[in-house]
Short mmCIF file of C-alpha atoms and ligand atoms in Angstrom, two decimals:
data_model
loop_
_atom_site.label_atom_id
_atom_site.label_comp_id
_atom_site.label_asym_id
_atom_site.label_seq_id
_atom_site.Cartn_x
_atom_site.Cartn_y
_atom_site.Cartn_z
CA UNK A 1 60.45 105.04 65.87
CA UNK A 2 64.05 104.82 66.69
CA UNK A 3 65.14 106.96 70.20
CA UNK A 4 68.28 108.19 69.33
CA UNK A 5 68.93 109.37 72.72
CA UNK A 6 68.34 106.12 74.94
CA UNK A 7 69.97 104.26 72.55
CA UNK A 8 72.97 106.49 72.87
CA UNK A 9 72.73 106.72 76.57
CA UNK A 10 72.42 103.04 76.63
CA UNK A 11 75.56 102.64 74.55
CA UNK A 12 77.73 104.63 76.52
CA UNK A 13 76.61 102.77 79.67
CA UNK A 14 77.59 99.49 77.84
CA UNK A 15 80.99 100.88 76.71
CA UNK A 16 82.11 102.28 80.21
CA UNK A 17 80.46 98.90 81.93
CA UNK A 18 81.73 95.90 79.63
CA UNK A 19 83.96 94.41 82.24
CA UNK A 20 81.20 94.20 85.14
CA UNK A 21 78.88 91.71 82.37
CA UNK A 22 82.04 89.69 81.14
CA UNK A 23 79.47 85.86 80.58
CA UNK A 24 76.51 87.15 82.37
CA UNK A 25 73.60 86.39 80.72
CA UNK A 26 74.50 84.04 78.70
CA UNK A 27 73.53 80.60 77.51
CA UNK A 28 72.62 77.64 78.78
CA UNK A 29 71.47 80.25 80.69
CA UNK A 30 68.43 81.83 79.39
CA UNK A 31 67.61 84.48 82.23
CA UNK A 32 66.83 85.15 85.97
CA UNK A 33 65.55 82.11 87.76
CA UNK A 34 64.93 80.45 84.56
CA UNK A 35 64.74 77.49 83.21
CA UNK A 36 67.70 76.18 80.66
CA UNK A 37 68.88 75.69 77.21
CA UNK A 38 70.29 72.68 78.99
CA UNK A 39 66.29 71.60 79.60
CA UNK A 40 64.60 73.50 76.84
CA UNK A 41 66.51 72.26 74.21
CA UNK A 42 64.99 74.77 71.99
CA UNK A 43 67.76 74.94 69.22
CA UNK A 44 67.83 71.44 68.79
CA UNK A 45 70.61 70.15 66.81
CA UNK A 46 72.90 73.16 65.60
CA UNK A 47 75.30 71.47 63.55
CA UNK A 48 76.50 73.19 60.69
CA UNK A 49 74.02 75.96 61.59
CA UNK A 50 74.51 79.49 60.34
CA UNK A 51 73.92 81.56 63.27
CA UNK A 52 73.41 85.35 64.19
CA UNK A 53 73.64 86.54 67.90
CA UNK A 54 72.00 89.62 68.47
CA UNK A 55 73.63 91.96 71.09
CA UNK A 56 76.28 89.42 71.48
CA UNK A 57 77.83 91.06 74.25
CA UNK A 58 81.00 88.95 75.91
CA UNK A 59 80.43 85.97 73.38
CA UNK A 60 79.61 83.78 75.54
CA UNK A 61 76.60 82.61 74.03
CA UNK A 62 78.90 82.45 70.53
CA UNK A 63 81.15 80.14 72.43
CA UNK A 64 77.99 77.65 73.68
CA UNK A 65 77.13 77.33 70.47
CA UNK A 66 80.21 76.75 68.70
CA UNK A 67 80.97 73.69 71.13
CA UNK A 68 77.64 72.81 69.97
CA UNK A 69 78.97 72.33 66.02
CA UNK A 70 77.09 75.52 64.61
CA UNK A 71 78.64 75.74 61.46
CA UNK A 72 79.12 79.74 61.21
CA UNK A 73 78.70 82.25 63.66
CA UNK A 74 78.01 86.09 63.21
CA UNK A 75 77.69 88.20 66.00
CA UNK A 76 76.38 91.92 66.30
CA UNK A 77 76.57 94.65 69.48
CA UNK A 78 76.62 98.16 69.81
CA UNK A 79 79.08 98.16 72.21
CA UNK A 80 83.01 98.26 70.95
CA UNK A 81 84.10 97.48 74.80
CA UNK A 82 81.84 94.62 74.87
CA UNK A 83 82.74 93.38 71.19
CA UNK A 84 86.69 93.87 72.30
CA UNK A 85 85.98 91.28 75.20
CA UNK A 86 84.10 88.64 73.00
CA UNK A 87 87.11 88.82 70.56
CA UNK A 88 89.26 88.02 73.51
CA UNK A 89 86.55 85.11 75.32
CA UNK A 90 86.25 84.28 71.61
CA UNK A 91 90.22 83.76 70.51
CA UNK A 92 90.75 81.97 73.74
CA UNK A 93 88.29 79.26 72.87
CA UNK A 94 89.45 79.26 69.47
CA UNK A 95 86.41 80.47 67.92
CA UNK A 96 86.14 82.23 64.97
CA UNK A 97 82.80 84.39 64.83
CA UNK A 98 81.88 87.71 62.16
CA UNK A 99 81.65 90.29 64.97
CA UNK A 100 79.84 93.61 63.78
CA UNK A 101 79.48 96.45 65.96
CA UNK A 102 75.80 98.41 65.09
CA UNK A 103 72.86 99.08 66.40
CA UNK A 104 70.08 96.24 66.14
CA UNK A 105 67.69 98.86 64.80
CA UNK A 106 70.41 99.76 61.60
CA UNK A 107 70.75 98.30 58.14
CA UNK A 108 74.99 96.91 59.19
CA UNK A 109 75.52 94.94 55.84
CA UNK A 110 73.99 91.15 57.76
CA UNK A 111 73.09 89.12 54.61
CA UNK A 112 69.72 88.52 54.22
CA UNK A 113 68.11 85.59 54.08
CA UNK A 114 71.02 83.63 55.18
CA UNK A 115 70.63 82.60 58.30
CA UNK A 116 69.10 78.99 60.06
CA UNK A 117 68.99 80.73 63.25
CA UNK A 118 68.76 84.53 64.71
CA UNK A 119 68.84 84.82 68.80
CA UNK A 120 69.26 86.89 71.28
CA UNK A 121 70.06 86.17 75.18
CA UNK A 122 68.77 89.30 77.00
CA UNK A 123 69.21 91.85 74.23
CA UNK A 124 66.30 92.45 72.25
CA UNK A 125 64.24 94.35 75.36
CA UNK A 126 66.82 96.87 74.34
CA UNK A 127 65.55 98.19 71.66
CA UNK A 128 64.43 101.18 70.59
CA UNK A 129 61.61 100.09 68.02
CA UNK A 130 60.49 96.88 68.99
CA UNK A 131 58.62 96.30 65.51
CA UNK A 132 61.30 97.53 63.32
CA UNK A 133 63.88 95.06 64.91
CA UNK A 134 61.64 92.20 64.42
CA UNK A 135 61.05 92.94 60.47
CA UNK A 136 65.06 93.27 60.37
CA UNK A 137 65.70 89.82 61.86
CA UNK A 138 62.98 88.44 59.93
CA UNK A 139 64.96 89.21 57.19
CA UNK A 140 68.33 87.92 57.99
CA UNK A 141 66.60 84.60 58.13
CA UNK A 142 66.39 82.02 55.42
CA UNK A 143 62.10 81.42 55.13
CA UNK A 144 61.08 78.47 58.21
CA UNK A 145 64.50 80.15 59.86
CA UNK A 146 64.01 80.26 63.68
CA UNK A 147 64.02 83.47 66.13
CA UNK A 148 64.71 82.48 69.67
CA UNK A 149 65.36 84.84 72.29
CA UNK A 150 65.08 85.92 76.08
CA UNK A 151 64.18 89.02 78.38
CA UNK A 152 62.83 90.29 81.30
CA UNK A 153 59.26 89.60 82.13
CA UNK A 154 57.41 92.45 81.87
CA UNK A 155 56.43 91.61 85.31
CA UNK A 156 59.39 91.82 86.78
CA UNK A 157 61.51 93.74 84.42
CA UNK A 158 59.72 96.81 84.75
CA UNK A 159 61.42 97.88 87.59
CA UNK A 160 59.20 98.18 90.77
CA UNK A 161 56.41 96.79 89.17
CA UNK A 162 56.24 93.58 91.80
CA UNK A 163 58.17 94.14 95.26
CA UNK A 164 58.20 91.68 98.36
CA UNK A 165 57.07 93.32 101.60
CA UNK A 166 56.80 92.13 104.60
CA UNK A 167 56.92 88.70 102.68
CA UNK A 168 53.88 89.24 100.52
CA UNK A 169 54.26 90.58 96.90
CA UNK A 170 52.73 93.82 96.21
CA UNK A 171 51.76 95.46 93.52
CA UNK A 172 53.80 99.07 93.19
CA UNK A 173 53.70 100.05 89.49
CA UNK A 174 51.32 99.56 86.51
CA UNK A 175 51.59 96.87 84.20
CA UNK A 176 50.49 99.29 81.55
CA UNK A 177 52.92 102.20 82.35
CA UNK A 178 55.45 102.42 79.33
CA UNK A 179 57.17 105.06 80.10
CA UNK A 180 60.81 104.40 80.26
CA UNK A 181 63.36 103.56 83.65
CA UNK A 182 66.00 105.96 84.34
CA UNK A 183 67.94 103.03 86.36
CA UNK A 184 70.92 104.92 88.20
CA UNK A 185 73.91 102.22 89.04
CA UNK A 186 77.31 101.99 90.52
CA UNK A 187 78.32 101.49 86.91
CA UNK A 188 76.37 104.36 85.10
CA UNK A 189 73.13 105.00 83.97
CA UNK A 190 70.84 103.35 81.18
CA UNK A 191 67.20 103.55 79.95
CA UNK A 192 64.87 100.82 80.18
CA UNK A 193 62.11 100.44 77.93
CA UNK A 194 58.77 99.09 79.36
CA UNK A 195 57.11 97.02 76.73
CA UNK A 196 54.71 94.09 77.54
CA UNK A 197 54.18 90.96 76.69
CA UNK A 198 51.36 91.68 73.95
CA UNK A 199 54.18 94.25 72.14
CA UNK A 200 56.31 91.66 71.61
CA UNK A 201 53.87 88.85 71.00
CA UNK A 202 51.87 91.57 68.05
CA UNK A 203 55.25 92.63 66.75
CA UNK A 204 56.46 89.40 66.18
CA UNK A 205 53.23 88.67 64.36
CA UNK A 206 53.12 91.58 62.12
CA UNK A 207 56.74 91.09 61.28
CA UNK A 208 55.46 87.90 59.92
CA UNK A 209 56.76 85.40 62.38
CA UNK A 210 54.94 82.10 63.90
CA UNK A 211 54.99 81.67 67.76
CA UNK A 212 56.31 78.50 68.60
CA UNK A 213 57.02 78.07 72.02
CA UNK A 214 56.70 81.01 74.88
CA UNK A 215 58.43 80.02 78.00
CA UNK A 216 57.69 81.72 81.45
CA UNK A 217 59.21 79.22 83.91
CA UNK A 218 60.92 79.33 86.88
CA UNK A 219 64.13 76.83 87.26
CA UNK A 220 62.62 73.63 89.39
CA UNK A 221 65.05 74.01 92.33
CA UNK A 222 63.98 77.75 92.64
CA UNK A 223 60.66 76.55 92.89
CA UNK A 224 61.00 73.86 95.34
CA UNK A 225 63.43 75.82 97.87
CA UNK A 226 62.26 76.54 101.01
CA UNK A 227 64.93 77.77 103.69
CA UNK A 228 67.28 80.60 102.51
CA UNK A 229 65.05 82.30 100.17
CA UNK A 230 66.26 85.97 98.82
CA UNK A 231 63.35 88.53 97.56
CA UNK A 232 63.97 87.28 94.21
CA UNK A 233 63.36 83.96 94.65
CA UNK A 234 60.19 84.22 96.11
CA UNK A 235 58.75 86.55 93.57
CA UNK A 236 59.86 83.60 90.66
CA UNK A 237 57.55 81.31 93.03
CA UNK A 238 54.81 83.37 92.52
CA UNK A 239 55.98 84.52 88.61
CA UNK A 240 58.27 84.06 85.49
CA UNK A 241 61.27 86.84 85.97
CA UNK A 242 61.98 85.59 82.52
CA UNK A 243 60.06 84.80 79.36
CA UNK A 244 61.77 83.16 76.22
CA UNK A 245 60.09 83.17 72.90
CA UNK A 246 60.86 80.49 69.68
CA UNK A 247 59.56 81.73 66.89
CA UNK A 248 59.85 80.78 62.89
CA UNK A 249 59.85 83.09 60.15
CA UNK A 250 56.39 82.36 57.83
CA UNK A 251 56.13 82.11 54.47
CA UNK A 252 54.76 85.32 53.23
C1 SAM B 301 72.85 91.72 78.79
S1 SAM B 301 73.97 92.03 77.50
C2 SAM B 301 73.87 90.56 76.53
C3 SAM B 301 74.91 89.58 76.97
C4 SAM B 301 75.09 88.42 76.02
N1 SAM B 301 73.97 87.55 76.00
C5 SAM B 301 76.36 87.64 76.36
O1 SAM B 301 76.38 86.42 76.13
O2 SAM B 301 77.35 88.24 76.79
C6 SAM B 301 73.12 93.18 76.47
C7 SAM B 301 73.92 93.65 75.27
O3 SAM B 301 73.07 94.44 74.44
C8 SAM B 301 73.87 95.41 73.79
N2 SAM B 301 72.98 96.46 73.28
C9 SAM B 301 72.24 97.37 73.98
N3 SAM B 301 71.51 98.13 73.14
C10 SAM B 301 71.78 97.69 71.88
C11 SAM B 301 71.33 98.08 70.57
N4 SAM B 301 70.43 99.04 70.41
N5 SAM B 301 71.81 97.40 69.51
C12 SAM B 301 72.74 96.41 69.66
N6 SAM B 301 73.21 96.01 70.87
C13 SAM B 301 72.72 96.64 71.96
C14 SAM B 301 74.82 95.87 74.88
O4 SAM B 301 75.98 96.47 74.37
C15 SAM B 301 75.11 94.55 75.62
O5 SAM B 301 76.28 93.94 75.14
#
């Protein structure tokens, strides 16, 4: 069931913070620590693609993939702040892109079964109803269409859940606890949903999509540093901070 009231708090915080994520999180970059599109190479060839960014933020990830010869790009955020900056990032690449600004979880006019390619780059976590979003980008794509898209790991994501102390990692919150993060920043405040890895893996199946690829890897010079190493670094030697999932709509 859609929460009205995260989503709404969430919105707001994305309005007032646009500025502060102006290209962060964006591809080649899939995540925290994480390997890249750069390595992956998970889209493959994208030319003439039609292409659908969910929660498209800046544009960034529009831009990447226009330089990549994607054929038409459509891009969708609740955010007006952060849609007026990926106009901007957009028009100064000379990119032309179908910007909408809805919620994921709404019926926004997207064709349906259109599109070669639906992704996301650290927006889908942000949902509200997890299976509902996957049926409704299931059916923006054409059948054999391909999902790809990156988050948190649960792991890491869920704030707290995995802390360094004292230079060992310890346990502080339960995997299985899914109630939702009031996170409290210089920025604002938003609401973080806490699902696992089996929500999205069993929503993705009963929205009638084929796992393809899951990714939970740590970049290789992350993993093979060994002077100067942050908190976050050495938790992604001991875990993904990221997981990426390709996925292709089945034939129902
Ligand atoms: C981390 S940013 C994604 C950045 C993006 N990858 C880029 O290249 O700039 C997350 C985005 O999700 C959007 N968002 C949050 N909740 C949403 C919702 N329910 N529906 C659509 N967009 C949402 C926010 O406005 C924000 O732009």
């Amino acid at each position: 069931m859609i929460d009205y009231e995260v989503r709404e708090t969430n919105r707001q915080y994305w309005d007032g913070a646009a500025d502060n994520w102006f290209g962060v999180t964006a591809l080649p970059e899939y995540g925290v620590l994480c390997v890249t599109e750069d390595e992956l190479h998970l889209f493959g060839d994208v030319t003439g693609k039609r292409m659908l960014e969910i929660c498209c933020g800046s544009g960034h990830s529009l831009v990447y993939q226009a330089q990549h010869g994607a054929g038409e790009l459509w891009g969708l955020d609740i955010s007006e702040s952060q849609l007026r900056n990926a106009k901007r990032h957009l028009a100064s690449n000379g990119v032309t892109a179908h910007l909408i600004c809805s919620p994921m979880e709404d019926e926004c006019g997207i064709p349906a079964g259109y599109f070669d390619f639906v992704y996301s780059i650290y927006g889908l976590g942000w949902t509200t109803d997890l299976p509902h979003t996957f049926r409704r980008l299931a059916s923006y794509l054409k059948p054999g269409g391909t999902l790809i898209f990156s988050w948190n790991h649960p792991l890491y994501g869920r704030v707290g859940c995995v802390q360094v102390e004292d230079g060992k990692l310890v346990v502080q919150k339960s995997y299985f606890d899914q109630s939702d993060t009031r996170l409290q920043l210089d920025d604002g405040e938003m609401l973080l949903r806490n699902y696992r890895l089996s929500d999205y893996l069993n929503a993705l199946a009963d929205a009638g999509f084929v796992l393809e690829k899951l990714v939970e890897q740590t970049d290789r010079a992350t993993l093979a540093a060994t002077e100067g190493l942050t908190d976050k670094m050495r938790q992604a030697q001991m875990f993904p901070l990221s997981f990426i999932v390709k996925a292709r709509k089945g034939v129902r």
